């Protein structure tokens, strides 16, 4: 065969192979493009609409736990970072649901933030979505869990505090029965019995008071209260206790306007502060109660000359049942609820209570409450002074002047 013809045939074959290869490559590219378009994560319109109004944190993940969609709450809770789930616990749940299709519900405590110094408690529901994705729904239960824990601690503390006087009363009653022939022993045991019963009554009263305070709406049920008359009343109720220990209570200062609130609660708060100062002051010292108006706030300060409170203890003295010196509290009859009641009352009234103390130099507790400048004359409430201790504002002012002298 002619070499020229052979060359032409070879060229034609090469051209054909090249064209065929190019066409095959382009077909392959189109095929991959179609496959990529199919693999792009999408949600059906119905699922997307439901998720947009669900009102809870949600995350949708694909077959490899890549985040397809998540709302701002999921990012705020720290469940998602970028396009990934943050917590291994969530990945374990999605893997289990993906394997058997069974919906799971769990309550998890998860670290929050990259440093993991805080945590969030979430109620999680994990379910299949669109036969292709996994949906994670999360409800924040952090505050509810903390409230439940506080309630549990309160019950445990109350049970523990009640056990001591109840047990002592039981033992003392048995001792009295066994020592019926010994008059001195009976008198001694009877005196101890009286002390323990008084302590038990005080503890029960404080628990009742604390529960009552939590149930009352000060904003809706409050009224104008004359804070000066209320302070005088609180001091008068503790005068005999103070005099028995040689402690003088001095009252001074004035407030310009009444405060808005519940007179019984405010009386309880001030009385608890003064009672606390008297209990922990050495005999023969002075407790000062001052009144002042500053920057629209009515201020009540109670100062004692006691042993003071160490700095590391000052943050905890307002906790329920917390005592700096438990042994001394038992001797003085303290229940450990007085200052927590003060804090609760003051917060209910939109105010604050603060503490300054230094070991060896005593302590000063300060209550600050918003003054009620719009109160009309004649609407001040004297119901904080029930009979037989009720008296008018003029009598209260006279008593205050006598105390200040």
Short mmCIF file of C-alpha atoms in Angstrom, two decimals:
data_model
loop_
_atom_site.label_atom_id
_atom_site.label_comp_id
_atom_site.label_asym_id
_atom_site.label_seq_id
_atom_site.Cartn_x
_atom_site.Cartn_y
_atom_site.Cartn_z
CA UNK A 1 0.00 0.00 0.00
CA UNK A 2 1.15 3.45 -0.79
CA UNK A 3 2.92 5.00 2.24
CA UNK A 4 1.02 8.27 1.70
CA UNK A 5 -2.32 6.50 2.05
CA UNK A 6 -1.13 4.73 5.17
CA UNK A 7 -0.10 8.06 6.71
CA UNK A 8 -3.45 9.61 5.93
CA UNK A 9 -5.27 6.65 7.49
CA UNK A 10 -3.17 6.85 10.64
CA UNK A 11 -3.83 10.56 10.92
CA UNK A 12 -7.55 10.04 10.51
CA UNK A 13 -7.55 7.35 13.22
CA UNK A 14 -5.59 9.59 15.58
CA UNK A 15 -7.98 12.48 14.94
CA UNK A 16 -10.95 10.23 15.62
CA UNK A 17 -9.46 8.97 18.87
CA UNK A 18 -8.67 12.52 20.02
CA UNK A 19 -12.19 13.78 19.29
CA UNK A 20 -13.71 10.75 21.02
CA UNK A 21 -11.51 11.29 24.10
CA UNK A 22 -12.51 14.96 24.29
CA UNK A 23 -16.20 14.14 24.01
CA UNK A 24 -15.86 11.47 26.68
CA UNK A 25 -14.10 13.94 29.02
CA UNK A 26 -16.82 16.57 28.56
CA UNK A 27 -19.51 13.96 29.17
CA UNK A 28 -17.75 12.94 32.36
CA UNK A 29 -17.57 16.56 33.53
CA UNK A 30 -21.30 17.07 32.90
CA UNK A 31 -22.04 13.87 34.81
CA UNK A 32 -20.02 15.02 37.81
CA UNK A 33 -21.70 18.43 37.75
CA UNK A 34 -25.10 16.78 37.82
CA UNK A 35 -24.00 14.53 40.69
CA UNK A 36 -22.73 17.53 42.67
CA UNK A 37 -26.00 19.36 42.17
CA UNK A 38 -27.90 16.37 43.45
CA UNK A 39 -25.67 16.08 46.54
CA UNK A 40 -26.14 19.74 47.54
CA UNK A 41 -27.91 19.68 50.95
CA UNK A 42 -31.46 20.97 50.70
CA UNK A 43 -34.57 20.83 52.84
CA UNK A 44 -38.08 20.46 51.57
CA UNK A 45 -40.06 23.73 51.69
CA UNK A 46 -42.42 22.33 54.33
CA UNK A 47 -39.61 21.35 56.70
CA UNK A 48 -37.89 24.70 56.26
CA UNK A 49 -41.11 26.60 57.06
CA UNK A 50 -41.76 24.55 60.21
CA UNK A 51 -38.20 25.08 61.44
CA UNK A 52 -38.46 28.83 60.90
CA UNK A 53 -41.32 29.13 63.43
CA UNK A 54 -40.43 26.34 65.85
CA UNK A 55 -39.33 28.70 68.64
CA UNK A 56 -36.52 26.47 69.90
CA UNK A 57 -32.86 26.02 69.13
CA UNK A 58 -32.45 23.57 66.26
CA UNK A 59 -29.69 22.01 64.18
CA UNK A 60 -30.06 19.92 61.00
CA UNK A 61 -27.12 17.67 60.16
CA UNK A 62 -26.36 15.46 57.17
CA UNK A 63 -25.04 11.88 56.92
CA UNK A 64 -21.59 12.88 58.26
CA UNK A 65 -22.90 15.28 60.96
CA UNK A 66 -22.13 18.35 58.87
CA UNK A 67 -24.43 21.22 59.84
CA UNK A 68 -26.92 21.86 57.03
CA UNK A 69 -28.93 24.47 58.89
CA UNK A 70 -29.01 25.94 62.40
CA UNK A 71 -30.77 28.96 63.93
CA UNK A 72 -29.09 31.71 66.00
CA UNK A 73 -30.19 30.10 69.29
CA UNK A 74 -28.15 26.98 68.49
CA UNK A 75 -25.06 29.14 68.00
CA UNK A 76 -25.85 31.16 71.14
CA UNK A 77 -26.13 27.97 73.20
CA UNK A 78 -22.75 26.86 71.87
CA UNK A 79 -24.11 23.74 70.15
CA UNK A 80 -22.66 24.68 66.75
CA UNK A 81 -19.39 26.23 65.66
CA UNK A 82 -18.98 26.95 61.95
CA UNK A 83 -20.50 23.93 60.18
CA UNK A 84 -19.81 21.38 62.91
CA UNK A 85 -21.41 20.09 66.08
CA UNK A 86 -19.39 21.13 69.12
CA UNK A 87 -20.25 18.34 71.54
CA UNK A 88 -19.49 14.65 71.15
CA UNK A 89 -22.65 13.84 73.14
CA UNK A 90 -24.82 15.27 70.35
CA UNK A 91 -22.87 13.36 67.68
CA UNK A 92 -23.45 10.12 69.60
CA UNK A 93 -27.20 10.77 69.64
CA UNK A 94 -27.37 11.58 65.92
CA UNK A 95 -25.39 8.43 65.14
CA UNK A 96 -27.80 6.30 67.14
CA UNK A 97 -30.87 7.85 65.46
CA UNK A 98 -29.28 7.47 62.03
CA UNK A 99 -28.64 3.78 62.72
CA UNK A 100 -32.10 2.69 63.92
CA UNK A 101 -34.44 5.60 63.21
CA UNK A 102 -35.69 5.76 66.82
CA UNK A 103 -36.35 9.27 68.24
CA UNK A 104 -34.25 10.01 71.36
CA UNK A 105 -34.75 12.50 74.20
CA UNK A 106 -32.04 13.35 76.70
CA UNK A 107 -31.18 16.02 79.28
CA UNK A 108 -27.53 16.97 78.87
CA UNK A 109 -25.20 19.30 80.71
CA UNK A 110 -22.87 20.69 78.06
CA UNK A 111 -19.87 22.98 78.33
CA UNK A 112 -20.46 26.46 77.00
CA UNK A 113 -17.75 28.36 75.20
CA UNK A 114 -14.30 27.26 74.07
CA UNK A 115 -12.83 27.41 77.58
CA UNK A 116 -15.57 25.24 79.08
CA UNK A 117 -15.76 27.34 82.25
CA UNK A 118 -19.53 27.49 82.24
CA UNK A 119 -22.19 24.99 81.32
CA UNK A 120 -25.71 24.87 79.94
CA UNK A 121 -28.39 22.28 80.69
CA UNK A 122 -30.48 21.44 77.63
CA UNK A 123 -33.40 19.13 76.97
CA UNK A 124 -32.52 17.53 73.61
CA UNK A 125 -34.80 15.72 71.14
CA UNK A 126 -33.11 14.03 68.15
CA UNK A 127 -35.21 12.69 65.23
CA UNK A 128 -34.90 11.75 61.53
CA UNK A 129 -35.88 14.46 59.02
CA UNK A 130 -36.74 13.95 55.33
CA UNK A 131 -35.16 10.46 55.32
CA UNK A 132 -31.84 12.16 54.70
CA UNK A 133 -31.05 14.41 57.63
CA UNK A 134 -31.14 14.39 61.43
CA UNK A 135 -32.91 17.14 63.38
CA UNK A 136 -31.71 18.22 66.83
CA UNK A 137 -34.10 20.30 68.96
CA UNK A 138 -32.80 21.85 72.19
CA UNK A 139 -34.56 23.63 75.08
CA UNK A 140 -32.53 25.59 77.63
CA UNK A 141 -33.25 24.19 81.11
CA UNK A 142 -30.36 25.83 82.93
CA UNK A 143 -32.38 28.22 85.10
CA UNK A 144 -35.03 25.59 85.84
CA UNK A 145 -32.36 23.08 86.88
CA UNK A 146 -30.67 25.60 89.14
CA UNK A 147 -34.01 26.49 90.74
CA UNK A 148 -34.74 22.82 91.37
CA UNK A 149 -31.29 22.39 92.90
CA UNK A 150 -31.82 25.41 95.16
CA UNK A 151 -35.20 24.07 96.23
CA UNK A 152 -33.68 20.67 96.97
CA UNK A 153 -30.86 22.26 98.97
CA UNK A 154 -33.39 24.34 100.90
CA UNK A 155 -35.39 21.24 101.87
CA UNK A 156 -32.20 19.39 102.87
CA UNK A 157 -31.00 22.35 104.95
CA UNK A 158 -34.37 22.78 106.65
CA UNK A 159 -34.47 19.09 107.51
CA UNK A 160 -30.98 19.27 108.96
CA UNK A 161 -31.69 22.44 110.95
CA UNK A 162 -34.93 21.06 112.37
CA UNK A 163 -33.31 17.83 113.46
CA UNK A 164 -31.11 19.46 116.09
CA UNK A 165 -33.77 21.17 118.25
CA UNK A 166 -36.30 18.37 117.73
CA UNK A 167 -33.75 15.76 118.80
CA UNK A 168 -32.70 17.86 121.79
CA UNK A 169 -36.31 18.32 122.91
CA UNK A 170 -36.89 14.57 122.68
CA UNK A 171 -33.79 13.76 124.72
CA UNK A 172 -34.52 16.43 127.33
CA UNK A 173 -38.09 15.23 127.81
CA UNK A 174 -36.74 11.71 128.43
CA UNK A 175 -34.16 13.08 130.86
CA UNK A 176 -36.87 14.94 132.78
CA UNK A 177 -38.93 11.78 133.02
CA UNK A 178 -35.94 9.78 134.28
CA UNK A 179 -34.99 12.48 136.83
CA UNK A 180 -38.49 13.02 138.20
CA UNK A 181 -37.23 12.61 141.79
CA UNK A 182 -34.38 15.10 141.36
CA UNK A 183 -35.87 18.61 141.44
CA UNK A 184 -32.59 20.35 140.55
CA UNK A 185 -32.10 18.13 137.50
CA UNK A 186 -35.70 18.64 136.42
CA UNK A 187 -35.32 22.42 136.63
CA UNK A 188 -32.05 22.29 134.71
CA UNK A 189 -33.46 20.05 131.99
CA UNK A 190 -36.65 22.11 131.83
CA UNK A 191 -34.60 25.26 131.27
CA UNK A 192 -32.74 23.63 128.40
CA UNK A 193 -36.03 22.38 127.04
CA UNK A 194 -37.33 25.93 126.99
CA UNK A 195 -34.24 27.13 125.12
CA UNK A 196 -34.53 24.43 122.45
CA UNK A 197 -38.28 24.95 122.02
CA UNK A 198 -37.70 28.69 121.58
CA UNK A 199 -35.03 27.97 118.97
CA UNK A 200 -37.36 25.57 117.17
CA UNK A 201 -40.19 28.11 117.19
CA UNK A 202 -37.86 30.80 115.80
CA UNK A 203 -36.68 28.50 113.02
CA UNK A 204 -40.20 27.50 112.03
CA UNK A 205 -41.28 31.15 112.10
CA UNK A 206 -38.40 32.16 109.83
CA UNK A 207 -39.21 29.35 107.38
CA UNK A 208 -42.85 30.45 107.29
CA UNK A 209 -41.77 34.05 106.85
CA UNK A 210 -39.45 33.18 104.01
CA UNK A 211 -42.19 31.24 102.20
CA UNK A 212 -44.65 34.09 102.72
CA UNK A 213 -42.22 36.64 101.32
CA UNK A 214 -41.76 34.62 98.14
CA UNK A 215 -45.51 34.46 97.57
CA UNK A 216 -46.30 38.19 97.91
CA UNK A 217 -46.29 40.62 94.97
CA UNK A 218 -44.83 43.84 96.36
CA UNK A 219 -45.27 45.78 93.11
CA UNK A 220 -49.03 45.19 92.95
CA UNK A 221 -49.82 45.18 96.67
CA UNK A 222 -47.35 47.79 97.96
CA UNK A 223 -48.16 51.20 99.46
CA UNK A 224 -46.37 54.26 100.80
CA UNK A 225 -44.47 53.41 103.98
CA UNK A 226 -42.99 55.82 106.53
CA UNK A 227 -39.51 54.36 106.91
CA UNK A 228 -38.63 56.48 109.96
CA UNK A 229 -41.64 55.25 111.96
CA UNK A 230 -40.95 51.71 110.81
CA UNK A 231 -37.33 51.85 112.04
CA UNK A 232 -38.44 53.16 115.42
CA UNK A 233 -40.93 50.32 115.71
CA UNK A 234 -38.29 47.71 114.80
CA UNK A 235 -35.93 49.12 117.45
CA UNK A 236 -38.64 49.19 120.10
CA UNK A 237 -39.38 45.51 119.57
CA UNK A 238 -35.76 44.67 120.39
CA UNK A 239 -35.22 47.12 123.23
CA UNK A 240 -35.73 44.62 126.05
CA UNK A 241 -33.40 42.07 124.43
CA UNK A 242 -30.69 44.72 124.05
CA UNK A 243 -31.10 46.09 127.58
CA UNK A 244 -30.78 42.58 129.03
CA UNK A 245 -27.26 42.46 127.56
CA UNK A 246 -26.37 46.05 128.40
CA UNK A 247 -26.44 47.08 124.74
CA UNK A 248 -27.64 50.56 123.79
CA UNK A 249 -29.41 51.13 120.47
CA UNK A 250 -29.09 54.66 119.08
CA UNK A 251 -31.23 55.92 116.19
CA UNK A 252 -30.50 59.06 114.18
CA UNK A 253 -31.00 60.78 110.84
CA UNK A 254 -34.00 61.35 108.58
CA UNK A 255 -35.37 60.34 105.19
CA UNK A 256 -37.13 62.89 103.01
CA UNK A 257 -39.79 60.70 101.42
CA UNK A 258 -41.63 57.46 102.07
CA UNK A 259 -40.78 54.26 100.22
CA UNK A 260 -43.16 52.10 98.21
CA UNK A 261 -43.60 48.57 99.47
CA UNK A 262 -45.03 46.18 101.99
CA UNK A 263 -44.71 47.50 105.58
CA UNK A 264 -44.65 44.04 107.17
CA UNK A 265 -41.83 42.85 104.92
CA UNK A 266 -39.79 46.01 105.44
CA UNK A 267 -40.30 45.81 109.19
CA UNK A 268 -39.09 42.22 109.15
CA UNK A 269 -35.97 43.18 107.18
CA UNK A 270 -34.99 46.08 109.47
CA UNK A 271 -35.81 44.09 112.61
CA UNK A 272 -33.64 41.20 111.42
CA UNK A 273 -30.67 43.49 110.84
CA UNK A 274 -31.00 45.13 114.26
CA UNK A 275 -31.59 41.76 115.94
CA UNK A 276 -28.49 40.38 114.23
CA UNK A 277 -26.42 43.34 115.45
CA UNK A 278 -27.65 42.90 119.03
CA UNK A 279 -27.03 39.14 119.01
CA UNK A 280 -23.43 39.42 117.84
CA UNK A 281 -22.39 42.52 119.78
CA UNK A 282 -20.40 42.25 123.03
CA UNK A 283 -22.17 43.27 126.21
CA UNK A 284 -22.00 46.94 127.08
CA UNK A 285 -21.54 48.14 123.48
CA UNK A 286 -23.68 50.29 121.17
CA UNK A 287 -25.66 49.44 118.05
CA UNK A 288 -26.26 52.41 115.75
CA UNK A 289 -29.19 52.73 113.35
CA UNK A 290 -28.92 55.58 110.87
CA UNK A 291 -31.38 57.05 108.34
CA UNK A 292 -30.50 59.17 105.33
CA UNK A 293 -31.68 60.23 101.85
CA UNK A 294 -29.15 60.25 99.03
CA UNK A 295 -29.72 60.51 95.28
CA UNK A 296 -33.37 59.53 95.49
CA UNK A 297 -32.67 56.56 97.76
CA UNK A 298 -33.75 56.06 101.36
CA UNK A 299 -30.91 54.51 103.33
CA UNK A 300 -30.93 52.55 106.58
CA UNK A 301 -27.60 51.57 108.15
CA UNK A 302 -27.15 49.24 111.11
CA UNK A 303 -23.71 49.29 112.73
CA UNK A 304 -22.41 47.07 115.52
CA UNK A 305 -19.19 46.79 117.49
CA UNK A 306 -18.91 43.04 117.16
CA UNK A 307 -16.01 40.85 116.10
CA UNK A 308 -16.51 41.59 112.38
CA UNK A 309 -16.69 39.23 109.41
CA UNK A 310 -13.63 38.01 107.46
CA UNK A 311 -13.54 39.14 103.79
CA UNK A 312 -13.83 35.58 102.45
CA UNK A 313 -17.07 35.08 104.41
CA UNK A 314 -18.80 38.33 103.48
CA UNK A 315 -20.19 37.11 100.15
CA UNK A 316 -21.86 34.13 101.81
CA UNK A 317 -23.54 35.68 104.86
CA UNK A 318 -26.73 36.30 102.85
CA UNK A 319 -27.07 32.62 101.91
CA UNK A 320 -29.81 30.59 103.57
CA UNK A 321 -28.65 28.82 106.74
CA UNK A 322 -25.07 30.01 106.31
CA UNK A 323 -23.33 31.01 109.55
CA UNK A 324 -19.86 32.45 109.98
CA UNK A 325 -19.61 30.87 113.43
CA UNK A 326 -22.08 28.00 113.76
CA UNK A 327 -21.28 27.38 117.43
CA UNK A 328 -21.89 30.99 118.38
CA UNK A 329 -25.09 31.07 116.32
CA UNK A 330 -26.43 28.18 118.36
CA UNK A 331 -25.57 30.04 121.56
CA UNK A 332 -27.29 33.23 120.40
CA UNK A 333 -30.31 31.41 118.96
CA UNK A 334 -29.69 32.43 115.34
CA UNK A 335 -31.46 30.39 112.67
CA UNK A 336 -29.26 31.30 109.70
CA UNK A 337 -32.24 32.69 107.74
CA UNK A 338 -32.30 36.29 108.98
CA UNK A 339 -29.93 37.85 106.44
CA UNK A 340 -31.30 35.82 103.53
CA UNK A 341 -34.75 37.19 104.40
CA UNK A 342 -33.32 40.72 104.45
CA UNK A 343 -31.77 40.26 101.01
CA UNK A 344 -34.98 38.80 99.57
CA UNK A 345 -37.15 41.62 100.97
CA UNK A 346 -34.84 44.38 99.75
CA UNK A 347 -34.62 42.91 96.24
CA UNK A 348 -38.41 42.59 96.13
CA UNK A 349 -38.56 46.33 96.78
CA UNK A 350 -36.10 47.25 94.03
CA UNK A 351 -33.28 48.03 96.46
CA UNK A 352 -30.00 46.58 97.60
CA UNK A 353 -28.35 45.51 100.84
CA UNK A 354 -24.59 45.79 101.25
CA UNK A 355 -22.07 44.91 103.94
CA UNK A 356 -18.92 46.57 105.20
CA UNK A 357 -17.00 44.67 107.84
CA UNK A 358 -13.51 44.29 109.19
CA UNK A 359 -12.41 41.74 111.79
CA UNK A 360 -12.10 43.44 115.15
CA UNK A 361 -13.93 46.60 114.02
CA UNK A 362 -17.53 45.46 113.70
CA UNK A 363 -19.92 45.42 110.76
CA UNK A 364 -22.24 47.82 108.97
CA UNK A 365 -25.21 46.62 106.93
CA UNK A 366 -26.83 49.16 104.61
CA UNK A 367 -30.27 48.96 103.01
CA UNK A 368 -31.01 51.30 100.09
CA UNK A 369 -34.57 51.65 98.76
CA UNK A 370 -36.03 53.95 96.09
CA UNK A 371 -37.92 56.86 97.63
CA UNK A 372 -41.51 57.41 96.52
CA UNK A 373 -41.58 61.10 95.72
CA UNK A 374 -45.10 60.99 94.21
CA UNK A 375 -46.81 59.81 97.39
CA UNK A 376 -49.60 62.20 98.36
CA UNK A 377 -49.69 63.60 101.91
CA UNK A 378 -51.79 61.56 104.29
CA UNK A 379 -51.38 58.22 102.50
CA UNK A 380 -48.50 56.95 104.62
CA UNK A 381 -49.23 53.54 106.01
CA UNK A 382 -48.95 52.76 109.72
CA UNK A 383 -50.07 49.16 109.44
CA UNK A 384 -46.54 48.04 110.18
CA UNK A 385 -47.26 48.89 113.82
CA UNK A 386 -50.07 46.53 114.93
CA UNK A 387 -51.82 46.78 118.29
CA UNK A 388 -50.89 47.02 121.06
CA UNK A 389 -47.76 48.65 119.60
CA UNK A 390 -49.57 50.76 116.98
CA UNK A 391 -49.22 54.49 117.27
CA UNK A 392 -49.48 57.51 115.03
CA UNK A 393 -46.69 59.23 113.18
CA UNK A 394 -46.42 61.97 115.81
CA UNK A 395 -45.84 59.42 118.56
CA UNK A 396 -43.28 57.62 116.42
CA UNK A 397 -41.44 60.88 115.79
CA UNK A 398 -41.41 61.64 119.52
CA UNK A 399 -40.01 58.21 120.25
CA UNK A 400 -37.35 58.68 117.58
CA UNK A 401 -36.30 61.98 119.14
CA UNK A 402 -36.03 60.29 122.52
CA UNK A 403 -33.86 57.51 121.09
CA UNK A 404 -31.60 60.03 119.33
CA UNK A 405 -31.03 62.08 122.48
#
